[in-house]
mmCIF file of C-alpha atoms in Angstrom:
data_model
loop_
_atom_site.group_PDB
_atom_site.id
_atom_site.type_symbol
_atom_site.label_atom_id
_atom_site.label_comp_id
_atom_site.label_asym_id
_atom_site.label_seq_id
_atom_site.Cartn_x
_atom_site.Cartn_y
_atom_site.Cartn_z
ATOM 1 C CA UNK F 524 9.870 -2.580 29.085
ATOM 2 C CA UNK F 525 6.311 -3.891 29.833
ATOM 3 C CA UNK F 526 6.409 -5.379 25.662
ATOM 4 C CA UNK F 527 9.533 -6.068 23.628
ATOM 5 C CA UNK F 528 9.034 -7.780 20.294
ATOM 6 C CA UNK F 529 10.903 -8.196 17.250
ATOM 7 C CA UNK F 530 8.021 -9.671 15.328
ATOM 8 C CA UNK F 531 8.621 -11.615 11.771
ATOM 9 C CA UNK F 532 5.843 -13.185 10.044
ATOM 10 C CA UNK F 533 4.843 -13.936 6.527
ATOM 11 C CA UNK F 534 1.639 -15.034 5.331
ATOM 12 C CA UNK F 535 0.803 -15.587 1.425
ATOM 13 C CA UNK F 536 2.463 -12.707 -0.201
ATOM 14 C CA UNK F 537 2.340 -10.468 2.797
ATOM 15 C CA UNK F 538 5.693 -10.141 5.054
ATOM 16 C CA UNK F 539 5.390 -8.428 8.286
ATOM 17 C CA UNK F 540 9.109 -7.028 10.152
ATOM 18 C CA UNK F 541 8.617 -4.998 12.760
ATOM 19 C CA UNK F 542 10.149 -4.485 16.395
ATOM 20 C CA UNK F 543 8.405 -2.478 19.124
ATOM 21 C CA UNK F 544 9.407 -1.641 22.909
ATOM 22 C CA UNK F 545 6.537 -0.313 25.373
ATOM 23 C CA UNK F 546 7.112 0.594 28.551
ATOM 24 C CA UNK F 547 4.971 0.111 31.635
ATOM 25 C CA UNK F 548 1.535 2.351 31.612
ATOM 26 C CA UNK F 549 2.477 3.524 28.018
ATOM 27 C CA UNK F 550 -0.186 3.566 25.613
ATOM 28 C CA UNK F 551 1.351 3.121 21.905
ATOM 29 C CA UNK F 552 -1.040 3.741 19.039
ATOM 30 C CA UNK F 553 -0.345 2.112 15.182
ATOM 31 C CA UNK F 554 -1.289 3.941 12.581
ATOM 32 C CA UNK F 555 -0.464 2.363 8.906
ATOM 33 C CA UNK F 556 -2.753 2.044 5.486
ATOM 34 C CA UNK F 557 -5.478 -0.617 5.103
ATOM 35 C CA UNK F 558 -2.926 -3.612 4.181
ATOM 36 C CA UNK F 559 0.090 -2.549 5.989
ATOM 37 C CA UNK F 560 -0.108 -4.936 8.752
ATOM 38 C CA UNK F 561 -1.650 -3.611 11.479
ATOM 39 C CA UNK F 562 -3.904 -6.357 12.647
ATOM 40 C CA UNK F 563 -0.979 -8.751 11.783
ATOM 41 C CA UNK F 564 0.584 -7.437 14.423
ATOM 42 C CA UNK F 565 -2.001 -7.405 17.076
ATOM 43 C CA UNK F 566 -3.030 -11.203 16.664
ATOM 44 C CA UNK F 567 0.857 -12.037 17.029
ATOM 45 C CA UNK F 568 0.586 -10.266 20.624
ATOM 46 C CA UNK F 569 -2.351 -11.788 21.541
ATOM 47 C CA UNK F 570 -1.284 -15.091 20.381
ATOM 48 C CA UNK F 571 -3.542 -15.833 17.778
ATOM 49 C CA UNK F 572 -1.089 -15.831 15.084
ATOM 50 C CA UNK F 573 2.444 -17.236 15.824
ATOM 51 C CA UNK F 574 5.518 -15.502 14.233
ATOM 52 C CA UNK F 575 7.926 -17.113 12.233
ATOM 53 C CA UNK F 576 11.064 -15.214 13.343
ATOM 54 C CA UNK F 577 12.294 -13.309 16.068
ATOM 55 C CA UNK F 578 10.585 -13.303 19.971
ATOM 56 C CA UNK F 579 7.594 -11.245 21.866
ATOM 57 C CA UNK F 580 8.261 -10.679 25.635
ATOM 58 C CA UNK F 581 5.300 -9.189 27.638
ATOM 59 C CA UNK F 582 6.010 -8.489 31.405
ATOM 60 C CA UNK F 583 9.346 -9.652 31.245
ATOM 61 C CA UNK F 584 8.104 -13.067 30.233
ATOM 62 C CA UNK F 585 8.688 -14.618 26.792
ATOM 63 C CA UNK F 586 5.706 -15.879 25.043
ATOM 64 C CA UNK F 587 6.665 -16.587 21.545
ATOM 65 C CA UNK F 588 10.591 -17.310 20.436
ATOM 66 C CA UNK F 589 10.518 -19.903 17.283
ATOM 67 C CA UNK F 590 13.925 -19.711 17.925
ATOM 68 C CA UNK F 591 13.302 -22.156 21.616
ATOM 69 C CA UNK F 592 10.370 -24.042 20.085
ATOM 70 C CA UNK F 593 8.529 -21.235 22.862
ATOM 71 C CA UNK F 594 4.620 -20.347 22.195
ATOM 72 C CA UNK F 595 2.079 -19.219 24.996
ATOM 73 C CA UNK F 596 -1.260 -19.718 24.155
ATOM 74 C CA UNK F 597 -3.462 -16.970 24.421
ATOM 75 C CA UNK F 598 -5.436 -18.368 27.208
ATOM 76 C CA UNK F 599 -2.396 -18.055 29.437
ATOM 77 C CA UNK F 600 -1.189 -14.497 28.107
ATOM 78 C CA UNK F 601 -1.746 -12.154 30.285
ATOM 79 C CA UNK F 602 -3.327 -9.951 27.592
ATOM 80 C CA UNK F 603 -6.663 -8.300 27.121
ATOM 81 C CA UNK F 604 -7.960 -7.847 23.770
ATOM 82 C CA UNK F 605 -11.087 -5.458 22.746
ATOM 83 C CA UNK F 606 -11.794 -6.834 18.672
ATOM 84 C CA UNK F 607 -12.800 -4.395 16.174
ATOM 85 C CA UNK F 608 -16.063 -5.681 15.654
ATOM 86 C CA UNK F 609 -16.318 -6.563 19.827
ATOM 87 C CA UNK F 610 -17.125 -10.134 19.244
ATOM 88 C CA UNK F 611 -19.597 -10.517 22.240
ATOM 89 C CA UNK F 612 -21.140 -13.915 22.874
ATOM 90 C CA UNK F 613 -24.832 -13.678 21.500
ATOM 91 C CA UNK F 614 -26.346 -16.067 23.938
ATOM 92 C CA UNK F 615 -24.913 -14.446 27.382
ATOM 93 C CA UNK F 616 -25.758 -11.109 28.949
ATOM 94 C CA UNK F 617 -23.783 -8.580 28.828
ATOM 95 C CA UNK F 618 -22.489 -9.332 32.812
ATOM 96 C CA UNK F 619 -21.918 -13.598 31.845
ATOM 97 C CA UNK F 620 -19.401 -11.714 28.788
ATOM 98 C CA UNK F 621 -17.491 -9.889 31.065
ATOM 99 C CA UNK F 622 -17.658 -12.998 33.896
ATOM 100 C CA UNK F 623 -16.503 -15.085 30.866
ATOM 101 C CA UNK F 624 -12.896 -14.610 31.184
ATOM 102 C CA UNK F 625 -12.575 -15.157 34.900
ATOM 103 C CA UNK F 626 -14.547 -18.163 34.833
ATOM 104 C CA UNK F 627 -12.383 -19.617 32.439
ATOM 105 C CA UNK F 628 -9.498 -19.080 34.403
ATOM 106 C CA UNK F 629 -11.251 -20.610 37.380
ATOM 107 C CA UNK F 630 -12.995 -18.086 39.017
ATOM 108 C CA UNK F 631 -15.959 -18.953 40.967
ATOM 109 C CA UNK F 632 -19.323 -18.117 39.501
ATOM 110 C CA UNK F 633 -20.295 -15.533 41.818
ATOM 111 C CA UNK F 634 -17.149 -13.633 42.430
ATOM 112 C CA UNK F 635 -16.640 -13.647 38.731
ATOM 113 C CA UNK F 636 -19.872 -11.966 38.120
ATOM 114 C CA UNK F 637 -19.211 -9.522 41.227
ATOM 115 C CA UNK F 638 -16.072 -8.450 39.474
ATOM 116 C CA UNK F 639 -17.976 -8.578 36.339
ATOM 117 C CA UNK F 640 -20.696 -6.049 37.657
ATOM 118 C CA UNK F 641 -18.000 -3.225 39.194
ATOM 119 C CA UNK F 642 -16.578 -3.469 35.843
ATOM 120 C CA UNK F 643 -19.919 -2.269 34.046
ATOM 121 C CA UNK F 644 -20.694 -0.086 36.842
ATOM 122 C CA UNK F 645 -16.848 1.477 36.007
ATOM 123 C CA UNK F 646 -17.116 1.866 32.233
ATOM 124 C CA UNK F 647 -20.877 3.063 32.542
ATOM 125 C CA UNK F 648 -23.166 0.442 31.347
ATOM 126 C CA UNK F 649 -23.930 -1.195 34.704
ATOM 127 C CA UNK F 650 -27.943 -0.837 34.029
ATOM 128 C CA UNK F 651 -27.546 -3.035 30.826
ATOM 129 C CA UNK F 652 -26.100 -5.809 32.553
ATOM 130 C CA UNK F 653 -29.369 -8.200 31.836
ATOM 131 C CA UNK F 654 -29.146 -7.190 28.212
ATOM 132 C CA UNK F 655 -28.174 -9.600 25.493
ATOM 133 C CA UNK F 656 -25.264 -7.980 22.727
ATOM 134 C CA UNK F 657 -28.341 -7.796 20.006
ATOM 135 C CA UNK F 658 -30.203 -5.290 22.352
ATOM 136 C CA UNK F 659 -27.097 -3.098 23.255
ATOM 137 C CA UNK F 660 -25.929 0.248 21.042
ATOM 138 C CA UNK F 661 -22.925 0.329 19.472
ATOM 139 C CA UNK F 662 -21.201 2.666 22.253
ATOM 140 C CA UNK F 663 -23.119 0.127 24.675
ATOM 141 C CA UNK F 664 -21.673 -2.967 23.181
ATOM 142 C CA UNK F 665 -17.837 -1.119 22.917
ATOM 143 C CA UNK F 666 -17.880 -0.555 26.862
ATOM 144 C CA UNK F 667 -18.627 -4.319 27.774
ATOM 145 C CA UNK F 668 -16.150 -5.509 25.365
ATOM 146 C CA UNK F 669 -13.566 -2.889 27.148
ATOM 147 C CA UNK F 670 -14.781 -4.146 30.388
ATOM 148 C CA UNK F 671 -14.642 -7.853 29.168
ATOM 149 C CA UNK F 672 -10.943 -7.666 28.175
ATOM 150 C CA UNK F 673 -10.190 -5.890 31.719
ATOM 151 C CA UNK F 674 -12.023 -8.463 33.882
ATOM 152 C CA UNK F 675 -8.811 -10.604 33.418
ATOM 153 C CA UNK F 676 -6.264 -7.672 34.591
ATOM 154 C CA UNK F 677 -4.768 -8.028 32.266
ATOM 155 C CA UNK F 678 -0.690 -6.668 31.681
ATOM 156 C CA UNK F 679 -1.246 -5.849 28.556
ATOM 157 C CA UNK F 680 -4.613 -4.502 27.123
ATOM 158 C CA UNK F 681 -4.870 -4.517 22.833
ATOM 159 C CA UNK F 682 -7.583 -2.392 21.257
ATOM 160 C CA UNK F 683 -8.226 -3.103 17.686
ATOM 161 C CA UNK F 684 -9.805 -0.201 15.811
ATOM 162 C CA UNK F 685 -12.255 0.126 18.865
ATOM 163 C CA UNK F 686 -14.612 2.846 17.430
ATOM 164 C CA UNK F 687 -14.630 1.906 13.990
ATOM 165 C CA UNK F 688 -17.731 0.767 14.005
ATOM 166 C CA UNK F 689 -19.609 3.439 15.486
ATOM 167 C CA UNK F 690 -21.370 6.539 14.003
ATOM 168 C CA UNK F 691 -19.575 10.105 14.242
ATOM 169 C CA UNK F 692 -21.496 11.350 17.057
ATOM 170 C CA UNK F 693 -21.441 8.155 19.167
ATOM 171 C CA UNK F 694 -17.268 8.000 18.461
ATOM 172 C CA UNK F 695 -16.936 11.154 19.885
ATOM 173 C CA UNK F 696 -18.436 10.332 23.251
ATOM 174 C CA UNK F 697 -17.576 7.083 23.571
ATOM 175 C CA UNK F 698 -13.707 8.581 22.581
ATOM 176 C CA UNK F 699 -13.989 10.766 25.620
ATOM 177 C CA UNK F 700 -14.851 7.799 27.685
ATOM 178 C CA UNK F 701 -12.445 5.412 26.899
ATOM 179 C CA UNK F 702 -9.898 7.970 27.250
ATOM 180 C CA UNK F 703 -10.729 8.026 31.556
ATOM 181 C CA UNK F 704 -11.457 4.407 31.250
ATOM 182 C CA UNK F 705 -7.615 4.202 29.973
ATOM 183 C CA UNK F 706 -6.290 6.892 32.365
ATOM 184 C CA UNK F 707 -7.397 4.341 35.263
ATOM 185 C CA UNK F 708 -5.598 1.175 33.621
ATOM 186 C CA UNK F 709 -2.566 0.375 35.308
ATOM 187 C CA UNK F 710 -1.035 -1.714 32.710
ATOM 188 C CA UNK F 711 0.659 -1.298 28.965
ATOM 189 C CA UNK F 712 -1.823 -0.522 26.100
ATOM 190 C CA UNK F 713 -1.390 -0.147 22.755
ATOM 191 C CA UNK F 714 -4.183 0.738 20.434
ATOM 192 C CA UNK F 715 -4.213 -0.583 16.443
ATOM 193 C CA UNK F 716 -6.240 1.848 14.444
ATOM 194 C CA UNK F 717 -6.291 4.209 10.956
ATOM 195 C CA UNK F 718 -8.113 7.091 12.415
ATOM 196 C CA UNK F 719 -5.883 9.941 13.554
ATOM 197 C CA UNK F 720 -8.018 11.747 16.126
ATOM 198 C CA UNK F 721 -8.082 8.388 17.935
ATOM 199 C CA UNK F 722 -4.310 8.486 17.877
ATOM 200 C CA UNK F 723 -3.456 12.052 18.718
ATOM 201 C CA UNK F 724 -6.123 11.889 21.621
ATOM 202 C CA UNK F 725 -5.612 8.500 23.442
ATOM 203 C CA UNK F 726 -2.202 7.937 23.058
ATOM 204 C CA UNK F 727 1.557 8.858 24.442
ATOM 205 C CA UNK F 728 3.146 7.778 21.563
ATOM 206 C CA UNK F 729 2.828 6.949 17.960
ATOM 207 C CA UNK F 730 4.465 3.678 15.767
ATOM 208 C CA UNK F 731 3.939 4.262 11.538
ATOM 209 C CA UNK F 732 3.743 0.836 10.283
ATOM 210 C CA UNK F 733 3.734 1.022 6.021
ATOM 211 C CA UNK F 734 3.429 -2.344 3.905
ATOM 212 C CA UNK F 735 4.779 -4.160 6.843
ATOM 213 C CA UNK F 736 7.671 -2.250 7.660
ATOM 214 C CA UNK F 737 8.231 0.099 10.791
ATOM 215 C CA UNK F 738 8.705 3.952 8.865
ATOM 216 C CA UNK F 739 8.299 6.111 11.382
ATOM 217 C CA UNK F 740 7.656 6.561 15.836
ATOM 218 C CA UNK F 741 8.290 9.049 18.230
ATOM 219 C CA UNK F 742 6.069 11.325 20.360
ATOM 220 C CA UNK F 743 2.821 12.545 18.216
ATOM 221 C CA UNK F 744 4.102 15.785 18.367
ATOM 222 C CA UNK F 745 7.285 14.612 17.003
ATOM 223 C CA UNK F 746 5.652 12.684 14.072
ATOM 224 C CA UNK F 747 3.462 15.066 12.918
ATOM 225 C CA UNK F 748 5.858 17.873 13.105
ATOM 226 C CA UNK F 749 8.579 15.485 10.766
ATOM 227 C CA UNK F 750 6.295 13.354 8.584
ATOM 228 C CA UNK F 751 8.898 10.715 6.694
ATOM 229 C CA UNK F 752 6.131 8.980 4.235
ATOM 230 C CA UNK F 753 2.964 10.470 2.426
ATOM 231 C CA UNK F 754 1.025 8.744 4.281
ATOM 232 C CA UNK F 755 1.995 10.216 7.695
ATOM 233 C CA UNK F 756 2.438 14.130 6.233
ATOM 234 C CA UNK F 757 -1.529 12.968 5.014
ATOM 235 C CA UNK F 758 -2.199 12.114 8.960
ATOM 236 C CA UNK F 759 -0.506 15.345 9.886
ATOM 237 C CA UNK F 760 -2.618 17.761 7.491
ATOM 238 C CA UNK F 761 0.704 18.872 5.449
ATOM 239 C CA UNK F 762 1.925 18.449 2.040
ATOM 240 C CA UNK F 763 5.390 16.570 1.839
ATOM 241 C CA UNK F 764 7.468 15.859 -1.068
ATOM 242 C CA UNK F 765 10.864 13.822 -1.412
ATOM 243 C CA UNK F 766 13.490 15.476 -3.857
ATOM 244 C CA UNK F 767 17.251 16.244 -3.828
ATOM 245 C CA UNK F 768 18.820 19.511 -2.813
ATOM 246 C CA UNK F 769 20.632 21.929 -4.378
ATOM 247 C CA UNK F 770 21.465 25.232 -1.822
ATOM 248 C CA UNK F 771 17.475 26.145 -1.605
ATOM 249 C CA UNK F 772 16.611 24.232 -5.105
ATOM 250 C CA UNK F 773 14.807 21.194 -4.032
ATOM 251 C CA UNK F 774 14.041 18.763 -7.411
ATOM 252 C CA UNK F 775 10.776 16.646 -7.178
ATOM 253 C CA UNK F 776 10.672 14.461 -10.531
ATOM 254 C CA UNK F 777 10.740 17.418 -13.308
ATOM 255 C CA UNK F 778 9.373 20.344 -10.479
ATOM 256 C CA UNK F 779 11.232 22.539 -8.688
ATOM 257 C CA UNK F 780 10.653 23.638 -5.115
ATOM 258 C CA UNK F 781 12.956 26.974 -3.973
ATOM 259 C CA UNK F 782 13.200 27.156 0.102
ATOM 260 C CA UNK F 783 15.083 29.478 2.001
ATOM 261 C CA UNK F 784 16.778 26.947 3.835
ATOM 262 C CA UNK F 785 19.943 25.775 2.194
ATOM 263 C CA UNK F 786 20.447 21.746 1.766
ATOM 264 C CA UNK F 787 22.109 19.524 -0.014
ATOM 265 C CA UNK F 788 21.122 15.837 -0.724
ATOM 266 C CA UNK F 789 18.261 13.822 -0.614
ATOM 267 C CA UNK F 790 15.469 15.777 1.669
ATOM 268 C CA UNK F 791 12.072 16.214 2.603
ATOM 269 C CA UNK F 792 10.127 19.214 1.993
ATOM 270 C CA UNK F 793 7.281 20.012 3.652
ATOM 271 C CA UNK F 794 4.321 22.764 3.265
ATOM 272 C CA UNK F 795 1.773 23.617 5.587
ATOM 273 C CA UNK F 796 -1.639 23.583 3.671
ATOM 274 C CA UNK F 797 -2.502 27.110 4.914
ATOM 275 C CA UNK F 798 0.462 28.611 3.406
ATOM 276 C CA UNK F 799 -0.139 27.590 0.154
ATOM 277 C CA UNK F 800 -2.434 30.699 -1.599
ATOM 278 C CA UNK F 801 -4.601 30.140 -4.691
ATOM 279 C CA UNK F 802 -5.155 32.248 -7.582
ATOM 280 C CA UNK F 803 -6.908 32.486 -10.878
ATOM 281 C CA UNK F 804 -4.520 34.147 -12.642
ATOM 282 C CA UNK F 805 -0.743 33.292 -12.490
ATOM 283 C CA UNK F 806 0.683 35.791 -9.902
ATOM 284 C CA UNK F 807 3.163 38.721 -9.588
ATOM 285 C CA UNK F 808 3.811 38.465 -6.001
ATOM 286 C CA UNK F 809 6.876 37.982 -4.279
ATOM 287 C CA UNK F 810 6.257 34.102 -3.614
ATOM 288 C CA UNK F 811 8.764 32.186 -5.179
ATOM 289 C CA UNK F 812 6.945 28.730 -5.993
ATOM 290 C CA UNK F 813 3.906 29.344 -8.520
ATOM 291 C CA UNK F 814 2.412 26.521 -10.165
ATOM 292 C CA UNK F 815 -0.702 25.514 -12.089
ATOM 293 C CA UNK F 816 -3.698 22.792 -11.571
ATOM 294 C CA UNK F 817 -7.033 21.892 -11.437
ATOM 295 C CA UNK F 818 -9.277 21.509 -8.524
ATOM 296 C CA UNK F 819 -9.791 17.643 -7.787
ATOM 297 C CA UNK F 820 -11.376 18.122 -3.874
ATOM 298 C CA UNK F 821 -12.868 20.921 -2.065
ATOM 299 C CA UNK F 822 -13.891 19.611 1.594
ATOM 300 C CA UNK F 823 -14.769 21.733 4.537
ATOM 301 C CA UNK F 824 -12.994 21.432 7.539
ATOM 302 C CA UNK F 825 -14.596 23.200 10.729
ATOM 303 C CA UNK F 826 -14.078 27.144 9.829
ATOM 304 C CA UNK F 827 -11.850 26.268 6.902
ATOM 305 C CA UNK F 828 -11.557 24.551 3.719
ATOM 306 C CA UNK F 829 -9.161 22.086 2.432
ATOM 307 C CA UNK F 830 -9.003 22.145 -1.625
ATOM 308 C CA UNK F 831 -6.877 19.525 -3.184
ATOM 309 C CA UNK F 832 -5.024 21.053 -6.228
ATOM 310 C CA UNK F 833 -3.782 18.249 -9.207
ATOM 311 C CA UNK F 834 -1.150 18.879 -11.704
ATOM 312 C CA UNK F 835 2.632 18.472 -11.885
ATOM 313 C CA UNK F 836 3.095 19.404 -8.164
ATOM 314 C CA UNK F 837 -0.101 18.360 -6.719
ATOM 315 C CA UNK F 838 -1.027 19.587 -3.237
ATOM 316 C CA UNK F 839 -3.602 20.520 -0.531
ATOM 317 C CA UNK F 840 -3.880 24.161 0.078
ATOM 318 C CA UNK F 841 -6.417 25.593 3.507
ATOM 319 C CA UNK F 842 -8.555 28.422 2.732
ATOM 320 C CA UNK F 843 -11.834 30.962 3.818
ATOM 321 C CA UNK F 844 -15.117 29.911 2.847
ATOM 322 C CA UNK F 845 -15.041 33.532 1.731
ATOM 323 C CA UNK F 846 -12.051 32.639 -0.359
ATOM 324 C CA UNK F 847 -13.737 29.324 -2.054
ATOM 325 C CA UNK F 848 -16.622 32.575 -3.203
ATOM 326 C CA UNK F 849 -14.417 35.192 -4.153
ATOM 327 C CA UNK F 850 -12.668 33.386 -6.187
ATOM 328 C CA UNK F 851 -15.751 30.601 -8.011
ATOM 329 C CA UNK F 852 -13.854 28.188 -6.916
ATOM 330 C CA UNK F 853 -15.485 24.543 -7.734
ATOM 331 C CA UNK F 854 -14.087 21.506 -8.618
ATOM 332 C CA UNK F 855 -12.401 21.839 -11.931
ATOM 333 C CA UNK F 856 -11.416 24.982 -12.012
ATOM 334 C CA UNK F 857 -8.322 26.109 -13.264
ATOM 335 C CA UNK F 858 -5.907 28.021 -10.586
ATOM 336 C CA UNK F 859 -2.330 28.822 -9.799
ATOM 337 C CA UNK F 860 -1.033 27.442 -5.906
ATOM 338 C CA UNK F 861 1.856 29.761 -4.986
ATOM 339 C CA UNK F 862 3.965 29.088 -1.844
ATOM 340 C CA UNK F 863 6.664 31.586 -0.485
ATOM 341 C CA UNK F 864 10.098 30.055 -0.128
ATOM 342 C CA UNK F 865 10.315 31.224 3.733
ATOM 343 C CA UNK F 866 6.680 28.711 4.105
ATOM 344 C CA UNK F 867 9.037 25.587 2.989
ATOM 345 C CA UNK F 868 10.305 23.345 5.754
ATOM 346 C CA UNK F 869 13.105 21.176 4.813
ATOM 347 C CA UNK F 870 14.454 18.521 6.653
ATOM 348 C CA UNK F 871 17.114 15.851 5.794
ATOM 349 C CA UNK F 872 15.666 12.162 4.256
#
């Protein structure tokens, strides 16, 4: 395994326990709530942040075990690190950023900057190499941070929420770029962010990281397929609901779900929003779970729309624009969600 870390830190009230493995030329992406210790976790592989308990290996090399009094700095990690907000040097061009690095690890001037310029040329921005980080887009300014933290070669290569900070439009390109600027990197990378596309598109594999605990990893495909939390069924675009099973009788607090799968225990239950069919007027139909509630959300989502019912068993249900008309749909509007039995996926808890 390129990374293998057990990694146990507290800070204040905040606790973060949570072990990873990443192979070589895998690229892991953490997905978790605003809180849930996401960024925690990247300084403590970069080596900005020391952990308390436990021990980080990168490369087959140890660089943080309390436990032997062992810290690497993160000068002498062999880690690359693209921040959130890029955190470019405001008095250098954008070809004396990406130099930076290398001259720090003594690198000549003029092969650093040699290496510096293939790098821009590489991820595209090669013309603004003269530029200073004030007079460089958003996408601009993401590329020579991504080519700053690869100057160093680095083994392993963090990226912190790397197009948060750009506008819809601009994300989408510069998502499409720094998925062949990826494809190209040799070494271990593992991204940090709370936007799903950027998960499902850049990366092989997926690590679920909830109020500092590890709930849930696996191939994306896997995850979204088996959501365990709320949080990841929210990610996948499905409703999920915890409850205890009785042959198909699934209780969630004083609701009942009825599947056609038979269980017993505690379980999961999930439905897929476009199975779930709204009505007016309670319905007569041969679905088996009816209930009432009130429109809190109605969002469109490319041909479709996703309308958030409330109530006793609140969910998400995917409909026509022509449906949203037919039926004077808006929020607040009273309606019945019915789900047939043979639409409810159950899997053990």
């Amino acid at each position: 395994m390129s990374v293998d870390a057990h990694i146990r830190v507290t800070r204040g009230s905040f606790s973060l326990d949570v072990e990873l493995q990443v192979a070589d030329g895998e690229m892991l992406a953490v997905l978790g709530p605003n809180g849930s210790g996401k960024t925690t976790l990247l300084r403590t592989l970069s080596g900005l942040l020391a952990i308390d308990h436990g021990c980080i290996s990168i490369d087959g090399k140890i660089v943080d075990n309390p436990a032997t009094d062992t810290f690497v700095p993160p000068e002498e990690r062999a880690v690359g690190v693209v921040f959130q907000d890029y955190l470019l040097f405001e008095h250098l061009s954008a070809l004396d950023n990406v130099a930076f690095g290398l001259r720090e690890r003594g690198a000549a001037r003029s092969a650093a900057r040699e290496r510096a310029r293939a790098l821009l040329t590489e991820v595209g921005v090669d013309v603004h190499q003269a530029a200073r980080p004030s007079e460089l887009s958003g996408g601009q300014a993401q590329r020579v941070a991504l080519a700053r933290a690869l100057a160093i070669q680095p083994t392993l290569l963090l990226l912190d929420e790397p197009l948060a900070a750009l506008d819809v439009q601009t994300r989408v390109d510069t998502r499409r770029h720094l998925r062949a600027v990826l494809a190209r990197f040799a070494g271990t990378r593992i991204l940090v962010t709370h936007d799903p596309i950027d998960a499902f598109t850049l990366a092989d594999r997926l690590l679920i990281v909830e109020q500092g605990r590890l709930v849930q990893q696996g191939r994306t495909d896997e995850v979204l397929n088996n959501p365990r939390t709320a949080y990841v069924a929210e990610l996948a675009g499905v409703n999920l609901y915890r409850g205890r099973a009785d042959g198909g009788e699934i209780h969630v607090g004083s609701e009942v779900i009825v599947a056609a799968d038979a269980h017993a225990g505690e379980v999961i239950a999930i439905v897929p929003p476009h199975a779930v069919v709204l009505h007016r007027v309670r319905p007569e139909g041969s679905a088996r779970n009816v209930w009432p509630g009130t429109i809190a959300g109605i969002e469109r989502a490319g041909s479709r729309v996703r309308v958030r019912v409330a109530g006793t068993m609140s969910i998400i249900a995917e409909v026509t624009p022509a449906a949203i008309g037919a039926l004077g749909l808006i929020e607040g509007s009273q309606v019945w969600a019915a789900v047939k039995a043979t639409e409810v996926e159950v899997h053990p808890a």
